[in-house]
Coordinates of C-alpha atoms and ligand atoms in Angstrom, one line a residue:
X1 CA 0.0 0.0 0.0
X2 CA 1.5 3.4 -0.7
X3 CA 2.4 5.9 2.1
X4 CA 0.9 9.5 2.4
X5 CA 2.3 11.3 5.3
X6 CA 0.9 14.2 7.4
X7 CA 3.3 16.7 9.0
X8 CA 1.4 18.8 11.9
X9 CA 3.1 21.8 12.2
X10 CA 0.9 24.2 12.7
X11 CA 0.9 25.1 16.0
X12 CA 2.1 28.4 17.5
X13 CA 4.4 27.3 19.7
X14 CA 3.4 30.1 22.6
X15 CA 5.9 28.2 25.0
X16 CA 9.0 29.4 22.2
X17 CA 8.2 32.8 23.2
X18 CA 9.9 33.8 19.6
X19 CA 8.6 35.8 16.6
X20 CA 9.9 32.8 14.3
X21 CA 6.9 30.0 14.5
X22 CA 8.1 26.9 16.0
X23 CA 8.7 24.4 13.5
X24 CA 11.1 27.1 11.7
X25 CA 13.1 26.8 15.1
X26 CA 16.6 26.0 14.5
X27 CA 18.1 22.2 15.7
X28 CA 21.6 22.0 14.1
X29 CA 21.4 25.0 12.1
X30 CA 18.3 23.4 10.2
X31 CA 14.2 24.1 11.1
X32 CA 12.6 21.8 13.0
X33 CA 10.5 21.1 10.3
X34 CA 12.8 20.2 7.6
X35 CA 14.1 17.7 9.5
X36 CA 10.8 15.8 9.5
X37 CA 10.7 16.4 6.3
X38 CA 13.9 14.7 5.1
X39 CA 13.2 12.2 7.2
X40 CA 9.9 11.5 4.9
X41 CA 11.4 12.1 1.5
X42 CA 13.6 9.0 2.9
X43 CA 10.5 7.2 3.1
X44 CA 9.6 7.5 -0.4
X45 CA 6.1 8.4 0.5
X46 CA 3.4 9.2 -2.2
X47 CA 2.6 11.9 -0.7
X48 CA 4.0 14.6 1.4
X49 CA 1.4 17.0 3.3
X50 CA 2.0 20.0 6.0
X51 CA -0.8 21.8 8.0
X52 CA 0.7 25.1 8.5
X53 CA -0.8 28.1 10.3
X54 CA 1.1 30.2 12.1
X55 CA 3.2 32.1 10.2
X56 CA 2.3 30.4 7.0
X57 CA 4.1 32.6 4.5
X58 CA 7.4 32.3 5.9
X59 CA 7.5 28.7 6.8
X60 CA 6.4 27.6 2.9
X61 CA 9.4 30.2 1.8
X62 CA 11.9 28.7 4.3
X63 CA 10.8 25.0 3.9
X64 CA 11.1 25.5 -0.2
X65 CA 14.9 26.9 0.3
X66 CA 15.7 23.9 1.8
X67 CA 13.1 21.8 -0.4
X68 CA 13.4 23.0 -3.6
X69 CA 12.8 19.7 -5.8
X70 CA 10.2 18.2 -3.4
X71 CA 6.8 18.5 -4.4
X72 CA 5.0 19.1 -1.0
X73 CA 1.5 19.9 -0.3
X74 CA 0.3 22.5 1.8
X75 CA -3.0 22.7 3.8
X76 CA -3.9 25.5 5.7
X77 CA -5.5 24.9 9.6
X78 CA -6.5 28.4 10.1
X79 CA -7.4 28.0 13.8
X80 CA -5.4 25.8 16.0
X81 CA -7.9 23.9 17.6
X82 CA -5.9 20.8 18.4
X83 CA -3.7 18.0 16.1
X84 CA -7.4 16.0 15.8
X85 CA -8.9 19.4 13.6
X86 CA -4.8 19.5 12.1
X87 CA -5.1 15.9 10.7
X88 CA -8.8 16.8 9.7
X89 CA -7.7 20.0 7.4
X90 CA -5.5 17.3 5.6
X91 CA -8.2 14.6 5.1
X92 CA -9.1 15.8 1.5
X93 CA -6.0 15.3 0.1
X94 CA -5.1 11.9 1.4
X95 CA -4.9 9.4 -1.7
X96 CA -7.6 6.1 -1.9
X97 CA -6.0 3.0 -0.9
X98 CA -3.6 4.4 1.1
X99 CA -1.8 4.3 4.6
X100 CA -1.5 7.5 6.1
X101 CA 1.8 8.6 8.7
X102 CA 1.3 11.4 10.7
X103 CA 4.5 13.3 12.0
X104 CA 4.9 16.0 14.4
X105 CA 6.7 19.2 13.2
X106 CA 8.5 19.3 16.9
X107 CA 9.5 15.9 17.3
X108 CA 12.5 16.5 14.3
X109 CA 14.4 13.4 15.5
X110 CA 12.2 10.2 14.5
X111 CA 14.5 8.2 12.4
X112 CA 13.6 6.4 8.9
X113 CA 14.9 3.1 10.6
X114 CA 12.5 3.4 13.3
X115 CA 9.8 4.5 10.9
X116 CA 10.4 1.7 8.8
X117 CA 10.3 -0.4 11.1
X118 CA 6.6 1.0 12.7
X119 CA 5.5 0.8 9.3
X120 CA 6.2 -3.1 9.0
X121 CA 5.1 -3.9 12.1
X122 CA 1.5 -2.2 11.9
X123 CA -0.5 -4.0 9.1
X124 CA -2.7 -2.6 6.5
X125 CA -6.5 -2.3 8.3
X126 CA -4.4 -2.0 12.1
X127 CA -3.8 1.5 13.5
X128 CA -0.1 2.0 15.0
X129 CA 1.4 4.6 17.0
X130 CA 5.0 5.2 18.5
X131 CA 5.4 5.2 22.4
X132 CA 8.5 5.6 24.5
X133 CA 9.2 4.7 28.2
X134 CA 10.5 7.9 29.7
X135 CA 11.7 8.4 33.1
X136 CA 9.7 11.8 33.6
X137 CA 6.5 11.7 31.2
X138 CA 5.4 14.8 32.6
X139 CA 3.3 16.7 30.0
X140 CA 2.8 14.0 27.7
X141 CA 0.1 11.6 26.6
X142 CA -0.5 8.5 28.3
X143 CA -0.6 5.5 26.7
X144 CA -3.3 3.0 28.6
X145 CA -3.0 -1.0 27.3
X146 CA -4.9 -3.7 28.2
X147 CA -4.0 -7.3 29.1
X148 CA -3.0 -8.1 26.1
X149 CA -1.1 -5.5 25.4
X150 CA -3.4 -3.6 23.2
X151 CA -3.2 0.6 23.2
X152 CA -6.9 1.5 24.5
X153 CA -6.5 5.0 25.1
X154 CA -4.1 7.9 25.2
X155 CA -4.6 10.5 28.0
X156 CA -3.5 13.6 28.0
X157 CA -1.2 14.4 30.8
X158 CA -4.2 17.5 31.8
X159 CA -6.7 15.4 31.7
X160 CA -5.1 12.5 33.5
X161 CA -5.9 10.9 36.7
X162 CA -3.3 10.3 39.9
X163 CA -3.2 7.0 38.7
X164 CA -2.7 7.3 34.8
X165 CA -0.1 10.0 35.9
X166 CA 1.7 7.2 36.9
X167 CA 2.0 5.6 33.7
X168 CA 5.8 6.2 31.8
X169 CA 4.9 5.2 28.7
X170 CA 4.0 8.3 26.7
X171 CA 2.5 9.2 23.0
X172 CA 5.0 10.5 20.6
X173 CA 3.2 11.7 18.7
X174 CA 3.2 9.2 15.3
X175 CA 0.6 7.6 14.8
X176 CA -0.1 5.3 11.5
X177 CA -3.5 4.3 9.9
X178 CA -5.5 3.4 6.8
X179 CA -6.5 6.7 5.0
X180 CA -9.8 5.8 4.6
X181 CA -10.1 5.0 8.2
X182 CA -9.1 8.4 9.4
X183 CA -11.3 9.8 6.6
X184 CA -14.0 8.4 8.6
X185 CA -13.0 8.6 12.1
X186 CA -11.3 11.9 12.6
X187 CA -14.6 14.2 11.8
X188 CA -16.4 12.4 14.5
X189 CA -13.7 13.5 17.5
X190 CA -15.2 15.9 20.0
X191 CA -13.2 18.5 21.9
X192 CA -15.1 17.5 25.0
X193 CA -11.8 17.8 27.5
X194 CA -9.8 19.8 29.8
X195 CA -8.0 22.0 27.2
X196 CA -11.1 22.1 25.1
X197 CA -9.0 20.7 22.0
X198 CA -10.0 17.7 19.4
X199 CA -7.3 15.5 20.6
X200 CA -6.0 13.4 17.6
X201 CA -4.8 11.1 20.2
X202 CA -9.0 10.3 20.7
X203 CA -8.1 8.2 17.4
X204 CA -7.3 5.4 19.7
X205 CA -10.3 4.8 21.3
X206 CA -12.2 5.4 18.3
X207 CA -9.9 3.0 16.5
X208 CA -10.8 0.3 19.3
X209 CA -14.6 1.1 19.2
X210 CA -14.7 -0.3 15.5
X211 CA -12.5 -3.3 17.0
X212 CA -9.6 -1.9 14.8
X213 CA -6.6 -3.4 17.2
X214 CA -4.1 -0.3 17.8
X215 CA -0.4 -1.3 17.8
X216 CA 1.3 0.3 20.1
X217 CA 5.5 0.1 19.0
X218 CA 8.1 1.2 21.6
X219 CA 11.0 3.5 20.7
X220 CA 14.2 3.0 22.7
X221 CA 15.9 6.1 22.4
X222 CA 14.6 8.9 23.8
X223 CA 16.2 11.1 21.1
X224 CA 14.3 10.2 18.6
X225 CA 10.8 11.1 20.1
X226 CA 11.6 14.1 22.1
X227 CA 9.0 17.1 21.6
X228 CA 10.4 20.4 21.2
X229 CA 8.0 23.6 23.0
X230 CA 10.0 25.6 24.2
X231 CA 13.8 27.0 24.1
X232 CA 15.0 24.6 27.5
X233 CA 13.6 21.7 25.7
X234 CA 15.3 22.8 22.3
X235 CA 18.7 23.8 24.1
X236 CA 18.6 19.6 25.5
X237 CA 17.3 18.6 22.0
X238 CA 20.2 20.1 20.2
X239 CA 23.2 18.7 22.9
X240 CA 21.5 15.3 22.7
X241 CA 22.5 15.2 18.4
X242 CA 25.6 17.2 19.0
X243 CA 26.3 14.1 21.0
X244 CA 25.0 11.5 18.9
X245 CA 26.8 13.1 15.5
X246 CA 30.2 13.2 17.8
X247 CA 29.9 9.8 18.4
X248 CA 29.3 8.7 15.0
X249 CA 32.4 10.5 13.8
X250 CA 34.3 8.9 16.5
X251 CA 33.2 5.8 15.1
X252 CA 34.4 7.0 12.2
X253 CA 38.1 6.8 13.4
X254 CA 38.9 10.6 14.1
X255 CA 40.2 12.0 17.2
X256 CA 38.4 14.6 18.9
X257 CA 40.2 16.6 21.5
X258 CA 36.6 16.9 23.6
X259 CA 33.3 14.8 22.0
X260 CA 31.3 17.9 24.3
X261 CA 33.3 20.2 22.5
X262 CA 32.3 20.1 18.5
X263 CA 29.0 21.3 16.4
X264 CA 27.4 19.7 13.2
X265 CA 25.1 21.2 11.7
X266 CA 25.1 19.4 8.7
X267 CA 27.3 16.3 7.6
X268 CA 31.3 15.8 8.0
X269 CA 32.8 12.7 6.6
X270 CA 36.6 11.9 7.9
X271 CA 39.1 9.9 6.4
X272 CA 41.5 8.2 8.7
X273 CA 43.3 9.6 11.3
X274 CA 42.2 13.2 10.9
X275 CA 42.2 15.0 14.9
X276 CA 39.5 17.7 16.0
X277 CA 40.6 20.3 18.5
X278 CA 38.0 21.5 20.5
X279 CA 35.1 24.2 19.5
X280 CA 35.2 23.7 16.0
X281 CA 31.7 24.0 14.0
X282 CA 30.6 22.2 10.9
X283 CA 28.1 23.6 9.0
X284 CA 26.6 22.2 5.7
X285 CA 28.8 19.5 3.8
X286 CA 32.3 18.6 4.7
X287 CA 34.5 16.3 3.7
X288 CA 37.8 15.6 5.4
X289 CA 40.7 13.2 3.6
X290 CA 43.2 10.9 5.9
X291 CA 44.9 12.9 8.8
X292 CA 43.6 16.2 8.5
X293 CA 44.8 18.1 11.8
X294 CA 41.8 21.0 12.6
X295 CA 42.7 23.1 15.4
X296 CA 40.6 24.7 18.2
X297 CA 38.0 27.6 17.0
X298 CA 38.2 26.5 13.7
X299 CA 34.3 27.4 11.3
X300 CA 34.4 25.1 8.3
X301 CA 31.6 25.2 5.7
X302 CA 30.7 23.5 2.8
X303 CA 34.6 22.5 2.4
X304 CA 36.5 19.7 1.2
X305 CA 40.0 19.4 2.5
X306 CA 42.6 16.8 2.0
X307 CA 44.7 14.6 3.1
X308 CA 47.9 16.0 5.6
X309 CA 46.7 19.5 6.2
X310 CA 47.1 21.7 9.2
X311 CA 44.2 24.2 9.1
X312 CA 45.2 25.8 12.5
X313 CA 43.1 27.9 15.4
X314 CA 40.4 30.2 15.0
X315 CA 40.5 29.8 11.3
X316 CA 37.3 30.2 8.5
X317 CA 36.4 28.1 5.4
X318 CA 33.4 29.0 3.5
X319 CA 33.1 26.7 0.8
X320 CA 36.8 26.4 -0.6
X321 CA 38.6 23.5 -1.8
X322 CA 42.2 23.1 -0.1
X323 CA 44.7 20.4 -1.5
X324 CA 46.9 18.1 0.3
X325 CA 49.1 18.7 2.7
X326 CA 48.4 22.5 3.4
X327 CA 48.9 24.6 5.6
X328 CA 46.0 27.1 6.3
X329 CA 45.6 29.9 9.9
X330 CA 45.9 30.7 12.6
X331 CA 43.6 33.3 11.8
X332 CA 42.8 33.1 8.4
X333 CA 39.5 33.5 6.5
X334 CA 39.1 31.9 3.1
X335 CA 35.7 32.5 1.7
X336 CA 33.7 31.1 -1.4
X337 CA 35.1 29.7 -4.4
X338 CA 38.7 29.7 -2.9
X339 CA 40.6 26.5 -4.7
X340 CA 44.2 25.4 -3.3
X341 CA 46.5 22.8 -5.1
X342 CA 49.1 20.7 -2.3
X343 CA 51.4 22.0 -0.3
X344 CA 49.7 25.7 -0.2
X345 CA 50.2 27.8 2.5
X346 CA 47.9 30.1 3.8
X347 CA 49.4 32.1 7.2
X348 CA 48.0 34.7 9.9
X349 CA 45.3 37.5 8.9
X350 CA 45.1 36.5 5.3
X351 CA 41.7 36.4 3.2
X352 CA 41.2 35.0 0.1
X353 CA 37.7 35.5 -2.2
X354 CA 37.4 33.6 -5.1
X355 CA 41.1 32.4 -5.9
X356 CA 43.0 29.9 -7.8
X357 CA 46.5 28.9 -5.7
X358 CA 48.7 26.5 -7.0
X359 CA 51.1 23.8 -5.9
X360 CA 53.6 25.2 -3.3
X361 CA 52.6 28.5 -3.1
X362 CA 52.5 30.9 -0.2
X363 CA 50.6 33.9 1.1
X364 CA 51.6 34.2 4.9
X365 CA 50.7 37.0 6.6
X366 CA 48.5 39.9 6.4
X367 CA 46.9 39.3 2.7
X368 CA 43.8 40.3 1.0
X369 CA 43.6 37.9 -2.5
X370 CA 40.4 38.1 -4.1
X371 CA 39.8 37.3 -8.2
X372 CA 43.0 35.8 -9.0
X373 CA 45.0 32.9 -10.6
X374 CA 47.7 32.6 -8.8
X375 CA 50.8 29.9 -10.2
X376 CA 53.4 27.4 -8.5
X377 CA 55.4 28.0 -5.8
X378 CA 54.6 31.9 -5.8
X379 CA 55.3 34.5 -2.7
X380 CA 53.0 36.5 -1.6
X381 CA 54.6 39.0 0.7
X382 CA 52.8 40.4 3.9
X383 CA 50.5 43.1 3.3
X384 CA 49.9 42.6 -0.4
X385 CA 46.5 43.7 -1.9
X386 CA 44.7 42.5 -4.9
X387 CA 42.6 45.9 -5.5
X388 CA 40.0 43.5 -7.7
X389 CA 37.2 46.2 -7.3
X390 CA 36.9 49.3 -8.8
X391 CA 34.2 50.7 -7.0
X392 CA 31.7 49.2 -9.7
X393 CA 33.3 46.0 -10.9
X394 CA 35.5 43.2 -9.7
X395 CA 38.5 42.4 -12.2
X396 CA 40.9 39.6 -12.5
X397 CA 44.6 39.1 -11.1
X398 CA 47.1 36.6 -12.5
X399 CA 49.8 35.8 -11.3
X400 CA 52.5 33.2 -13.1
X401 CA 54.6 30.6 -11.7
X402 CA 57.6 31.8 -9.4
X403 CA 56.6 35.2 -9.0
X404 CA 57.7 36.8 -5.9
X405 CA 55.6 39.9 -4.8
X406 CA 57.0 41.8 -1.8
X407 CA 55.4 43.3 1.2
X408 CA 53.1 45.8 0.9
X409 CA 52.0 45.8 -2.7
X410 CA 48.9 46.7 -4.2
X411 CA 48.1 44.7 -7.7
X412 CA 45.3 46.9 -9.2
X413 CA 43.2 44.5 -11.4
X414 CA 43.2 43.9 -14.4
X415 CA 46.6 43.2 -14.2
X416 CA 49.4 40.3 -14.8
X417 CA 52.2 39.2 -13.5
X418 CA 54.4 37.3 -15.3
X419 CA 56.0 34.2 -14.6
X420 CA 59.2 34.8 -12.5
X421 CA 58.6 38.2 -12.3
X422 CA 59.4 40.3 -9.3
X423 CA 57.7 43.2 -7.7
X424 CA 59.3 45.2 -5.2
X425 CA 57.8 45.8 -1.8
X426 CA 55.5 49.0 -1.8
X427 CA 54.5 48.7 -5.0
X428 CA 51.9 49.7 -6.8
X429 CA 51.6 47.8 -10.0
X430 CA 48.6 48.6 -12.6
X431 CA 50.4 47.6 -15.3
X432 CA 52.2 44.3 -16.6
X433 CA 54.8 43.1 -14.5
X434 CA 57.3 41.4 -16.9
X435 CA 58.5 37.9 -16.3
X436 CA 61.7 37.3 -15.2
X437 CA 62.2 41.2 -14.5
X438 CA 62.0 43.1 -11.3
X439 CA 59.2 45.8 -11.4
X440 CA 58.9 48.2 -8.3
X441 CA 57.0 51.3 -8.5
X442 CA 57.8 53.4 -5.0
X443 CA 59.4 56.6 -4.8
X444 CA 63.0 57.0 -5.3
X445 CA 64.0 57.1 -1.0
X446 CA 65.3 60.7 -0.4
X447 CA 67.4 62.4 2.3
X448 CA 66.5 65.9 3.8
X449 CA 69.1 66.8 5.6
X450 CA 68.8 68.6 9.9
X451 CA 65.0 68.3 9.0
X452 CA 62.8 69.8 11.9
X453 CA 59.7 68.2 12.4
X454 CA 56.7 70.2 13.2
X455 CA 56.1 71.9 16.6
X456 CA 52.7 71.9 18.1
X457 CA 51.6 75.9 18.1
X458 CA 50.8 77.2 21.3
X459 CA 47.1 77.7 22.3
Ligands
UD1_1 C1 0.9 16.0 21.7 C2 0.0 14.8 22.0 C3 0.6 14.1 23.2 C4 2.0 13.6 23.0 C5 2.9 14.8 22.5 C6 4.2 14.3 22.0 C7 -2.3 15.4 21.4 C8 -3.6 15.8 21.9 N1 -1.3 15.3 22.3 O1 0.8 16.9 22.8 O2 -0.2 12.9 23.5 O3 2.6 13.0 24.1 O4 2.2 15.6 21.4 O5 5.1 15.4 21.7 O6 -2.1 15.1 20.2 N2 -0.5 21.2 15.9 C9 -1.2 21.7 14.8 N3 -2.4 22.2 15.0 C10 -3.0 22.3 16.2 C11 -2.3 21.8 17.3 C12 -1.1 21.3 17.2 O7 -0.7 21.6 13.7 O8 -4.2 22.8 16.3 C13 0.8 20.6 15.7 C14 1.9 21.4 16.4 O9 2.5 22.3 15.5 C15 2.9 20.3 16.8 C16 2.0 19.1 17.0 O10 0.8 19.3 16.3 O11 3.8 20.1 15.8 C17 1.8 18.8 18.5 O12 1.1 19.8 19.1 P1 1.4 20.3 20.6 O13 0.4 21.3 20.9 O14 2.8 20.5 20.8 O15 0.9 18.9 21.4 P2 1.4 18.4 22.8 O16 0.7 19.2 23.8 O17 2.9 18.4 22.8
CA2 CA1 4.5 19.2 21.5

């Protein structure tokens, strides 16, 4: 039977106490909601639906930045009236002969393995839903079974008794059943209860009033189920993956100075032997070859860097390519569309923008190289500019093999350097510097001799 799933995420989320609705809350850099959302593009469900509300607009224009091939469907719950009237709003669009998974937009952690595996074990005609035992189910939904082990009801923690209180095993949330099913049960739940909601969770006893056995399938790791309402809850959420994704690189093989000490948000694959100081952060996709040395303070985006380099403390990398065997920082900030070849190195205070740096070469202190094609084994002295921007325009800089720029130069672009070339420190060069020639541009020095230097005037 195909799969429609139903992501709830329309609730305001009052607890947040935020201007950004709830499910656009960030866990690892990514909303809430979008990591439900991968989560059921895994799935290869048929069908993808979210009831949105609050703050409608900006979740569908968030969501579709991260989601731009996915074809989602949108539903609209106007009033938040409780996840039974949520599910409802979505009822039209559910597909005939269909199962139908419904997912909470602030429980982001539910794996596809565990969702497989809930989707196995609940058969077509049988209504499921994911439980967890949790040492302090306080604010959650009961889960009552009978003898036999059936789910009878779920109670909501308000409208509970002393004795259902009691109870540790709590509704996630996820609940599976046939479409058509909930296309006939769901209108008929009343909002007769404490918080004056319609309570999807009154599925249950509907389900078992039509002697439709509900399947009640235990998660083990708390992780995966956790709701998200407000910021203390978020805060635990997003130390319990930092955790999980440290131990999966350790698994990986790489060192890291302090497991506690590290932030994914997004994926880093390691080769062997590569070492993490502490307080780096990973954002989007990295990808590190064998022995990579990071030291501490480090921000590393969207890079790839290989095998043997040193990319030492408190150092940037926004999407840039380094080679093998680099060496890159302290300090230095190398942003977008930065390429290295082996055995670059990149020293103290340095930025690059959008640079081509081949084998061997060096830039080691105090550099701005933006727009440029730089060749082999080329020196970079400290305080060289690359003046690639005219105010209006950015131009190009090239630089040929060899070339050896001293300090303090600014290379107005367009311009070349030739291969071998050499430019004298203080130079301004805006025109071709010649290979194999030395070019320098400064002032002849002068003497002035007994020269008095200005006295202040008295006031
Ligand atoms: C709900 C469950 C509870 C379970 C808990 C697990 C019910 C009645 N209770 O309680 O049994 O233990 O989740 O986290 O289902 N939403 C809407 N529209 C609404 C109301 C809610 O879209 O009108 C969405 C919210 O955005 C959220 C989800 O449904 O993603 C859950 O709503 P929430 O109000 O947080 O329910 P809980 O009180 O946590
Ligand atoms: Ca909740």
């Amino acid at each position: 039977m195909d799969l429609n799933v139903v992501i709830l995420a329309a609730g305001k989320g009052t607890r947040m106490k935020s201007r950004l609705p709830k499910v656009l809350q960030p866990l690892a850099k990514k909303p809430l909601l979008a990591h439900v959302l991968s989560t059921s593009i895994q799935l290869n469900a048929h069908k993808v639906i979210v009831v949105y509300g609050h703050g409608g607009d900006r979740v569908k224009t968030e969501i579709a930045r991260h989601f731009p091939a996915a074809p989602i469907h949108w539903v609209e719950q106007s009033e938040q009236l409780g996840t039974g009237h949520a599910v409802q709003q979505a009822l039209d669009l559910l597909e005939t002969n269909t199962r139908t998974l419904i997912l909470y937009g602030d429980v982001p952690l539910i794996s596809e393995a565990t969702l497989s595996r809930f989707l196995n074990e609940v058969q077509p005609g049988e209504c499921g839903v994911i439980t967890v035992k949790m040492d302090d189910p306080t604010g959650y939904g009961r889960i009552v079974r009978d003898h036999s082990g059936v789910v009878r009801e779920i109670v909501e923690e308000k409208d509970a008794g002393k004795e259902i209180r009691k109870i540790e095993e709590v509704n996630t949330g996820i609940m599976l059943a046939d479409s058509i099913d909930l296309q006939q049960w769901v209108p008929t739940i009343e909002n007769k209860n404490a918080q004056g909601e319609y309570y999807l969770t009154d599925l249950v006893r509907i389900s078992n009033d039509h002697e439709v056995p509900v399947i009640g399938c235990r998660v083990k790791d708390p992780i995966e189920v956790e709701g998200v309402n407000d910021k203390r809850q978020l805060a635990k959420l997003e130390r319990m993956l930092q955790k999980h994704l440290a131990d999966r690189l350790l698994v990986a093989g790489a060192t890291l100075a302090d497991p506690e000490r590290i932030d994914i948000r997004g994926d880093v694959e390691v080769g062997q032997d590569c070492f993490i100081d502490v307080n780096t952060i990973f954002e989007g996709t990295n990808r590190l070859g064998d022995n990579v040395q990071i030291g501490p303070n480090c921000l590393i985006q969207n890079s790839v860097i290989g095998s043997n380099s040193v990319i030492k403390a408190n150092t940037v990398l926004e999407n840039v390519v380094v080679g093998e065997a680099c060496d890159i920082g302290p300090y230095a900030r190398l942003r977008p569309g930065t390429q290295l070849a082996d055995q670059v190195k990149i020293g103290n205070f340095v930025e690059t923008k959008n640079i081509r740096m081949d084998e061997g070469s060096k830039a080691n202190h105090l550099t701005y190289l933006g727009d440029s094609v730089i060749g082999k084994a080329v020196n970079i002295g400290a305080g060289t500019i690359t003046c690639n921007y005219d105010g209006a325009n950015k131009h190009q800089t090239v630089i040929g093999d060899q070339a050896f720029i001293g300090s303090n130069c600014s290379l107005v672009a367009p311009v070349n350097i030739g291969a071998g070339a050499t430019v004298g420190a203080g130079s301004t060069i805006s025109k071709e510097a010649k290979e194999h020639a030395l070019t320098v541009t400064r002032a002849k020095q002068i003497t002035v001799d007994n020269w008095t230097r200005p006295i202040k005037e008295p006031k």
